[in-house]
Structure formats: structure tokens, C-alpha cells
CSV table of C-alpha atoms in Angstrom, one decimal:
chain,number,residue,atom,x,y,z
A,1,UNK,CA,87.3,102.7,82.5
A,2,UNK,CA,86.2,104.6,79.5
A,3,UNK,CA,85.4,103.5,75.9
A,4,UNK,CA,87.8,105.1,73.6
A,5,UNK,CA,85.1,105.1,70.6
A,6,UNK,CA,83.9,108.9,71.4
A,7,UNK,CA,86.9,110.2,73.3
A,8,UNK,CA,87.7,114.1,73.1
A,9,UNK,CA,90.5,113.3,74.9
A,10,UNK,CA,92.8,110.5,74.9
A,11,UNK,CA,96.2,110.5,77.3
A,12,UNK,CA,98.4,106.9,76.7
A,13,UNK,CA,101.1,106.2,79.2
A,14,UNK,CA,102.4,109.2,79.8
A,15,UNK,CA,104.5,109.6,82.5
A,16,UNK,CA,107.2,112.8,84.0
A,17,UNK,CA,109.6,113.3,86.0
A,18,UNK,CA,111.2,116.5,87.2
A,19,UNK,CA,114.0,117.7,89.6
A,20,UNK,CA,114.9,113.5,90.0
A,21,UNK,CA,111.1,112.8,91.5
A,22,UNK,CA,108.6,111.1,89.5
A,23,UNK,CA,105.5,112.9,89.0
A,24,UNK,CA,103.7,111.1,86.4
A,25,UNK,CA,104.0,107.1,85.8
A,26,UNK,CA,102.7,105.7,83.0
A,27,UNK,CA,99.1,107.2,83.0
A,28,UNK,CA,96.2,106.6,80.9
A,29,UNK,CA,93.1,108.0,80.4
A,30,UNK,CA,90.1,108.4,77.8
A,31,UNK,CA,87.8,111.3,78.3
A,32,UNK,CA,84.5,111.3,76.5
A,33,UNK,CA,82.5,114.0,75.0
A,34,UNK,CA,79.9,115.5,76.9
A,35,UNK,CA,81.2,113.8,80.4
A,36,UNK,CA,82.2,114.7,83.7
A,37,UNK,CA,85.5,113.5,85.3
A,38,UNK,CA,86.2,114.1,88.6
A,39,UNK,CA,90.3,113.7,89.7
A,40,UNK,CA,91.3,113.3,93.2
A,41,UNK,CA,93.6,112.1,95.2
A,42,UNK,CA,96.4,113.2,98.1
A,43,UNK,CA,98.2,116.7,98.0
A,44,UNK,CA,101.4,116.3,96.1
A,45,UNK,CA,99.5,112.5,93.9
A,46,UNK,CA,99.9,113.9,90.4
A,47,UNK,CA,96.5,115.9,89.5
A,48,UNK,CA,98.1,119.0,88.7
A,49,UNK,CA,100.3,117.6,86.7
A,50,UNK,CA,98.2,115.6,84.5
A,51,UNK,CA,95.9,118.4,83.5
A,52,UNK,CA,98.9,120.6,82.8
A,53,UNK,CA,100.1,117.8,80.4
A,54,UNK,CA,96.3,117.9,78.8
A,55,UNK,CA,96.6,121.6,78.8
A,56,UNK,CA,99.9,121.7,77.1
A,57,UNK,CA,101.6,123.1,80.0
A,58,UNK,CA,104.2,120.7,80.2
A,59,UNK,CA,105.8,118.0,78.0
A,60,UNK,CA,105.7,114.7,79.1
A,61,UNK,CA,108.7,112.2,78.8
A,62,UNK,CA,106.9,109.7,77.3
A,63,UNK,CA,103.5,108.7,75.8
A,64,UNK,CA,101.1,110.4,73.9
A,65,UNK,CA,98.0,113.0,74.4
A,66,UNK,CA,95.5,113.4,71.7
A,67,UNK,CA,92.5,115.8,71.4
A,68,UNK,CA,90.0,115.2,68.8
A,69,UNK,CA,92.5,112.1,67.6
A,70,UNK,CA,94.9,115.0,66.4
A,71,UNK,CA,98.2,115.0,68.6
A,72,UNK,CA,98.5,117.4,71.3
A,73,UNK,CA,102.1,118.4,70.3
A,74,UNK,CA,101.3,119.9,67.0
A,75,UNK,CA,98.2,121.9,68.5
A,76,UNK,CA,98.4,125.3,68.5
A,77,UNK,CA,97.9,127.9,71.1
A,78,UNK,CA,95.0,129.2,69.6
A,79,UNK,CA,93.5,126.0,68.4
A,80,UNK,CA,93.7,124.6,72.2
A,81,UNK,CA,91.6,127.8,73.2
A,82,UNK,CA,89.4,127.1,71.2
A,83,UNK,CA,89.1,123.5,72.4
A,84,UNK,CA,89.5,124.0,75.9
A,85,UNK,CA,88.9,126.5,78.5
A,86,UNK,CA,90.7,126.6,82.6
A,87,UNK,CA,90.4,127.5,85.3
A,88,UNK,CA,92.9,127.8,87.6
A,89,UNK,CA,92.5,127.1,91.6
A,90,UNK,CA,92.3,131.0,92.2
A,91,UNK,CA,93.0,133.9,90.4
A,92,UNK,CA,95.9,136.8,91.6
A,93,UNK,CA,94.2,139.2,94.1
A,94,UNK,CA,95.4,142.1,92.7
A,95,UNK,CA,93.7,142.1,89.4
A,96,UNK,CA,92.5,145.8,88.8
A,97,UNK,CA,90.5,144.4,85.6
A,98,UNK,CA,86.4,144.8,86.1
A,99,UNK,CA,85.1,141.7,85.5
A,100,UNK,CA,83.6,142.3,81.8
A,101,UNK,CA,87.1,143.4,80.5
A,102,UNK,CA,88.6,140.4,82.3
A,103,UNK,CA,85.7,137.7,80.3
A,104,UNK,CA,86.4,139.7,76.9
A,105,UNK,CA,90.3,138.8,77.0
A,106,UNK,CA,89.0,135.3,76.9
A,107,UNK,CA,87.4,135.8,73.7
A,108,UNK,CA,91.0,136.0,72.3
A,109,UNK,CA,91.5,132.8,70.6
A,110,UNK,CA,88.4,133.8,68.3
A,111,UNK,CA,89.5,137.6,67.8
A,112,UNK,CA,92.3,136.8,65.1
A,113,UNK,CA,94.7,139.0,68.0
A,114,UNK,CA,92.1,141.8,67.6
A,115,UNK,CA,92.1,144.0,70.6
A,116,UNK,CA,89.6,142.9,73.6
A,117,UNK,CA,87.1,146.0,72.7
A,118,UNK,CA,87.0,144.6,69.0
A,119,UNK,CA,84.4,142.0,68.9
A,120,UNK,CA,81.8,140.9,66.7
A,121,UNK,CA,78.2,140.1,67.9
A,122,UNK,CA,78.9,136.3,68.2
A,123,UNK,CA,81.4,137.9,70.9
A,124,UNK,CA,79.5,140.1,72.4
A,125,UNK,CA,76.9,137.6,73.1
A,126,UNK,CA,78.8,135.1,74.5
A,127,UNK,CA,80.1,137.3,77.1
A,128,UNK,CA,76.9,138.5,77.7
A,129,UNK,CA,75.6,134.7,78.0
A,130,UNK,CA,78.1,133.9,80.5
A,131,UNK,CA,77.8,136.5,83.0
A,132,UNK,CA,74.0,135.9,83.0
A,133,UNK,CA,75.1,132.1,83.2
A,134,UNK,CA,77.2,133.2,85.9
A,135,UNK,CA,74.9,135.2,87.6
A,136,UNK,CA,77.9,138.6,88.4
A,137,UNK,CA,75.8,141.5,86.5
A,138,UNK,CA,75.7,143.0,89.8
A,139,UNK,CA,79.7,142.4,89.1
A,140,UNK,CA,80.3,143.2,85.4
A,141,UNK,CA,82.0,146.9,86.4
A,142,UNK,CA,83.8,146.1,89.4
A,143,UNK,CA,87.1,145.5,90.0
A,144,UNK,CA,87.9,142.1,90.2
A,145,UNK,CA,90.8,143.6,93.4
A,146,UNK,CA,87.6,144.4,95.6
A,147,UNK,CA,85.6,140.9,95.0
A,148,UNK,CA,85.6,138.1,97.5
A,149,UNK,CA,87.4,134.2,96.4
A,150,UNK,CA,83.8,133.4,95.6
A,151,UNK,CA,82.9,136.3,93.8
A,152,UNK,CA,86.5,136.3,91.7
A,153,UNK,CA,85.8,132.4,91.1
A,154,UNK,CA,82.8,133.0,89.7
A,155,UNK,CA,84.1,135.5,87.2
A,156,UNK,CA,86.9,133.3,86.3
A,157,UNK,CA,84.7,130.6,85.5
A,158,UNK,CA,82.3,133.1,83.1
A,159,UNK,CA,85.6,133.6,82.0
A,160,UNK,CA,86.2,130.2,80.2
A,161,UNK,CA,82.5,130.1,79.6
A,162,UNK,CA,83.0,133.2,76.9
A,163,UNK,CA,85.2,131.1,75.2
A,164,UNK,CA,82.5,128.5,74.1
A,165,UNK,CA,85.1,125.7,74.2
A,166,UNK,CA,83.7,122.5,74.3
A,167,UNK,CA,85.7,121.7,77.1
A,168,UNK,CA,85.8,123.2,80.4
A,169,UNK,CA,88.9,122.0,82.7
A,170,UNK,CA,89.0,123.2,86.4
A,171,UNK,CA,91.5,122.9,89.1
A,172,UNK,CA,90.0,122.9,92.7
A,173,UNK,CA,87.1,125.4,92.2
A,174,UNK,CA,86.0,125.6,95.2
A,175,UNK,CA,88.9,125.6,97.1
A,176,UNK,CA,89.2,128.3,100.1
A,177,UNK,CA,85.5,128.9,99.5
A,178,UNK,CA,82.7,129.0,102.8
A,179,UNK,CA,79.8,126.9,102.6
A,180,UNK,CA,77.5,128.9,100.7
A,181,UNK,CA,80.1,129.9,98.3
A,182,UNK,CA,80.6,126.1,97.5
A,183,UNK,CA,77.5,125.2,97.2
A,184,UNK,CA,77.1,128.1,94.6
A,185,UNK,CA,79.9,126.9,92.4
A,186,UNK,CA,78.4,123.2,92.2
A,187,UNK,CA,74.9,124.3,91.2
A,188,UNK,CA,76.3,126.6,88.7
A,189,UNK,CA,78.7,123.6,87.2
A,190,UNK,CA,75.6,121.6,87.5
A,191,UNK,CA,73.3,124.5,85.9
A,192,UNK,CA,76.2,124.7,82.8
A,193,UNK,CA,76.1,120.9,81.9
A,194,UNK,CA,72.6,120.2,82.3
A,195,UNK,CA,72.1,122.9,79.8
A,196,UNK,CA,74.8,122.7,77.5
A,197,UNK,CA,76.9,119.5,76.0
A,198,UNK,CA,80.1,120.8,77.7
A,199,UNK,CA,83.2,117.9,79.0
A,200,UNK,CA,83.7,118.7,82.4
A,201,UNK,CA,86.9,117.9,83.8
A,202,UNK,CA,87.4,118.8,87.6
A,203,UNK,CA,90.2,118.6,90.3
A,204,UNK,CA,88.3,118.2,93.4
A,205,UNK,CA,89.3,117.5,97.2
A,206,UNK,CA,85.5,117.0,98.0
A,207,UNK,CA,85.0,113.0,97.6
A,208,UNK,CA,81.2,113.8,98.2
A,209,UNK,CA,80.4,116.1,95.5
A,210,UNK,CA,83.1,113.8,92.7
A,211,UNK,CA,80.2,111.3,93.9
A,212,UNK,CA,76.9,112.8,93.5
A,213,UNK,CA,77.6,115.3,90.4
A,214,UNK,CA,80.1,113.3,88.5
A,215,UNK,CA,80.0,110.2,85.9
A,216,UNK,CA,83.1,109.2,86.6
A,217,UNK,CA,86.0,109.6,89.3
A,218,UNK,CA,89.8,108.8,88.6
A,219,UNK,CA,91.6,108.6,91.4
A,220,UNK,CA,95.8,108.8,91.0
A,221,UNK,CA,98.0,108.2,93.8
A,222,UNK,CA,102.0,108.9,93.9
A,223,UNK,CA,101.2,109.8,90.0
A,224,UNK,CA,99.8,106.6,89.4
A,225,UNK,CA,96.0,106.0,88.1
A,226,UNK,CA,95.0,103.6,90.6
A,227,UNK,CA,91.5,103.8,89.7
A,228,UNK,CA,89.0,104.9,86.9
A,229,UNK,CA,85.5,104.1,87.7
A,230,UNK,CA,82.1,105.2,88.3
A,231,UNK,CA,80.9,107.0,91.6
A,232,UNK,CA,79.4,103.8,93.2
A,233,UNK,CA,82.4,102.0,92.1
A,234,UNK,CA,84.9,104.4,93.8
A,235,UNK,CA,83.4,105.0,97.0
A,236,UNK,CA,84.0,102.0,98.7
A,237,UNK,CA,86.2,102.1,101.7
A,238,UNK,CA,88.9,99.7,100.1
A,239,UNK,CA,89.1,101.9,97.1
A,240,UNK,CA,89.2,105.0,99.3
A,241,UNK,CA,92.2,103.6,101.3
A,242,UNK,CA,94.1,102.4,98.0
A,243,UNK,CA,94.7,105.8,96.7
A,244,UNK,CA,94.7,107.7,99.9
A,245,UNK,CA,96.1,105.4,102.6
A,246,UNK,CA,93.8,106.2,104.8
A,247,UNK,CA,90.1,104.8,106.3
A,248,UNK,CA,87.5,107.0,105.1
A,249,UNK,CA,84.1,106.8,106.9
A,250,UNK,CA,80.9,105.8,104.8
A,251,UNK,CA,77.3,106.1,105.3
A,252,UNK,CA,74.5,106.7,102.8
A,253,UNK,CA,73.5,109.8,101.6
A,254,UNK,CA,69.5,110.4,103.6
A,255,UNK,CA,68.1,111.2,99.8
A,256,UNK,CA,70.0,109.7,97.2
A,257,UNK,CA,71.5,107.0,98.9
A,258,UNK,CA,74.9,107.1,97.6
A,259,UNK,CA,77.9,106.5,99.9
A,260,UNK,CA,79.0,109.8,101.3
A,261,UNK,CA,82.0,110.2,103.8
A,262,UNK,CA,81.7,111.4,106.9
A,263,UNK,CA,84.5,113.1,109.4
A,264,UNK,CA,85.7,110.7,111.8
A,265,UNK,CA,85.2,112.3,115.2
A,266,UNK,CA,88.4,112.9,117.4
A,267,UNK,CA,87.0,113.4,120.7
A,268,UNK,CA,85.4,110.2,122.7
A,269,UNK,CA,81.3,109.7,123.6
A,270,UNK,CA,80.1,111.8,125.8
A,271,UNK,CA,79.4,110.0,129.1
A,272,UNK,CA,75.8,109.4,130.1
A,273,UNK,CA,76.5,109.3,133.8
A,274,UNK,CA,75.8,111.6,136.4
A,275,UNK,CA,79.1,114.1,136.9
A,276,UNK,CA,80.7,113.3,139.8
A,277,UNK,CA,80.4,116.0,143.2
């Protein structure tokens, strides 16, 4: 679990309930500046949720959020952009923005409501920063209706780089993505925090990367925390099962020997005997 002392974010108990199911029970949480947090767990557990309640999305019934020790409730809009960037799981298909005038709308919360052409250097620069960060010049005048998920994704995530927050939150980034496309969102994540003192808070499915590129993993299960600990902590197969009730197969990475999971094969050996005439 994580020492409060430096948190950016502190959650305390908050739990919520809609439509008679309970989504959130009593969660806690303490995320520290400069850290990354990886969130899994089962469809359906509760991750969503709690990052909406960090993002002001939605009220919880009970307990408390704080960012920068200063209550969550009496944030505004524009002081939470300027705190924390998102990025949602995908962005609409038909978006007929190019992708510079979609990164200079995210420059709103600094813009006093100024139109997105009416920046000031410090602007201008920080879009310019993030599609180089980003690597989509090749992108910045095409229609973000004629990109691939990767190439969108990596647009939406210059996106919430323009808006030098100090904390970036993500929702399954590389969900729906190929291989390559994957692997290109992690080293760019990577790339951002190395270089920059940025909280990273992600949603992840993939247990393997939440283990090698992350300080921390929470997992929640039926919108319960059931654990908070670091990556060598976590991936052990009686942790794995507790929050999703199922046997998860371990062996050591070949370089870094951390615990990675592999898929459990569905078909039997292959025999070694002669086929029969």
C-alpha cells in the first residue's frame, strides 16, 4: 500500500451503487506523485468506475477524493484540466478533426475559453512538443476519420500530453490494438515518464506489462480493492486467483526474471508415437 505523505491523489472509502448493483465498496487508495499505477481486474470489477469518481465523472455515495489535499467536490472543471489529463479506451471513428486541431482543443483549460486557434507560445509549443513526443507529424493534417485505432490512440494521447497536466489517467490504451501497435503505445508511455515527472495511472487487461512497466498494481474485484502492492507482490498465482477467480500460469520472464503469465494451452501434447496405418 502507499504512503499517504506525498499523495497527489487520495480516494477514502468511497463506495457506489447504481440501478440497485453495487459498483464501488468502500475503496481506498493513495496515489503518489510521479508514480505509476496499474488497475486491473475482471470485466464488469469496478475500474471504470473508480477512475470516473477520480475524474469527477461521477459522485460517489460515500467517502471522500482529494487531489492535492483540496477536495475533489469543490474542484472546478478547469482546475481538474489542468491537474489531470484522459484518455478514454478509444476515441469515436467519425471524428473529421486533423489531428493538430483535435490536440489544440486540449489546450482549453489554459486558453481562459479562448478559441482553439488563439494560443500563446507556451501553447503552441506544447502541442508542438507532444506530437514530436508522439511521433504523428506524418499525422498532424489528417483526419483523425481516415487513421487506424493505433494511429487515433496515439493522437489522443498527444492529446492529453498538450495539456501539461501533471497527471495523465488512461483507460485500456491499448485495447483492440495488433501487436506492434501495442508495443508502440508502451514504449511511448515508457518514453513520457522516463523523461518527464508525470503520475501515470492506467487501466490495463495486460497483467504482463502492469508487471514490468509499473510501480505498483491494484487489483479490485466485484468493486472491491483486494490488493494494492508492488509487481512482485501481485503476481503470484494466489494473488492472481483472489481477484480474478481463476489459475493464471507463471513462469519467469527469460531477461528480467519477473513472473510473467502465460496462456494455458487447450489442446493435449502432441503424441510422440508413430501414426497408426
Amino acid at each position: 500500500m502507499s504512503s499517504h505523505s506525498n499523495s497527489i491523489i487520495q480516494a477514502s472509502g468511497i463506495s457506489l451503487s447504481m440501478g440497485g448493483t453495487q459498483l464501488l465498496a468502500n475503496a481506498s487508495l493513495s496515489v503518489n506523485m510521479g508514480e505509476r499505477l496499474a488497475i486491473v481486474g475482471s470485466n464488469g470489477a469496478g475500474k471504470t468506475t473508480l477512475i470516473r469518481c477520480l475524474l469527477g465523472l461521477a459522485d460517489p455515495d460515500s467517502g471522500s477524493i482529494e487531489l492535492n489535499g483540496h477536495p475533489l467536490s469543490e474542484t472546478s472543471r478547469t482546475e481538474l484540466a489542468q491537474q489531470i489529463a484522459y484518455v478514454p479506451q478509444q476515441l469515436a471513428e467519425r471524428i473529421s478533426f486533423t489531428a493538430t486541431e483535435f490536440i489544440n482543443m486540449s489546450r482549453y483549460a489554459h486558453t481562459g475559453g479562448a478559441s482553439m486557434n488563439q494560443f500563446d507560445h507556451q501553447g503552441t509549443e506544447a502541442v508542438e512538443e507532444a506530437i514530436e513526443q508522439t511521433n504523428i507529424s506524418h499525422l498532424r493534417h489528417q483526419s483523425l476519420s481516415t487513421m487506424s485505432g493505433g494511429e487515433r490512440q496515439r493522437v489522443n494521447i498527444a492529446a492529453a500530453l498538450a495539456q501539461k497536466t501533471p497527471i495523465l489517467i488512461l483507460d485500456e490504451p491499448t485495447a483492440h490494438l495488433d501487436p506492434k501497435q501495442r508495443g508502440l503505445i508502451h514504449k511511448l508511455l515508457a518514453n513520457i515518464t522516463k523523461n518527464r515527472e508525470i503520475t501515470l495511472v492506467v487501466i490495463t487487461h495486460d497483467l504482463n506489462w502492469a508487471s514490468s512497466d509499473f510501480d505498483r498494481i491494484i487489483g479490485i474485484r466485484d468493486g472491491h480493492i483486494e490488493i494494492d502492492a508492488r509487481a512482485d507482490t501481485f503476481m503470484k498465482k494466489e494473488v492472481l486467483m483472489k481477484v480474478f477467480d481463476t489459475e493464471l500460469l507463471l513462469h519467469p520472464h527469460p531477461d528480467s526474471g519477473r513472473a510473467m503469465i502465460l496462456p494455458h494451452s487447450s489442446c493435449s501434447s502432441p503424441s510422440t508415437s508413430s501414426p497408426k496405418s
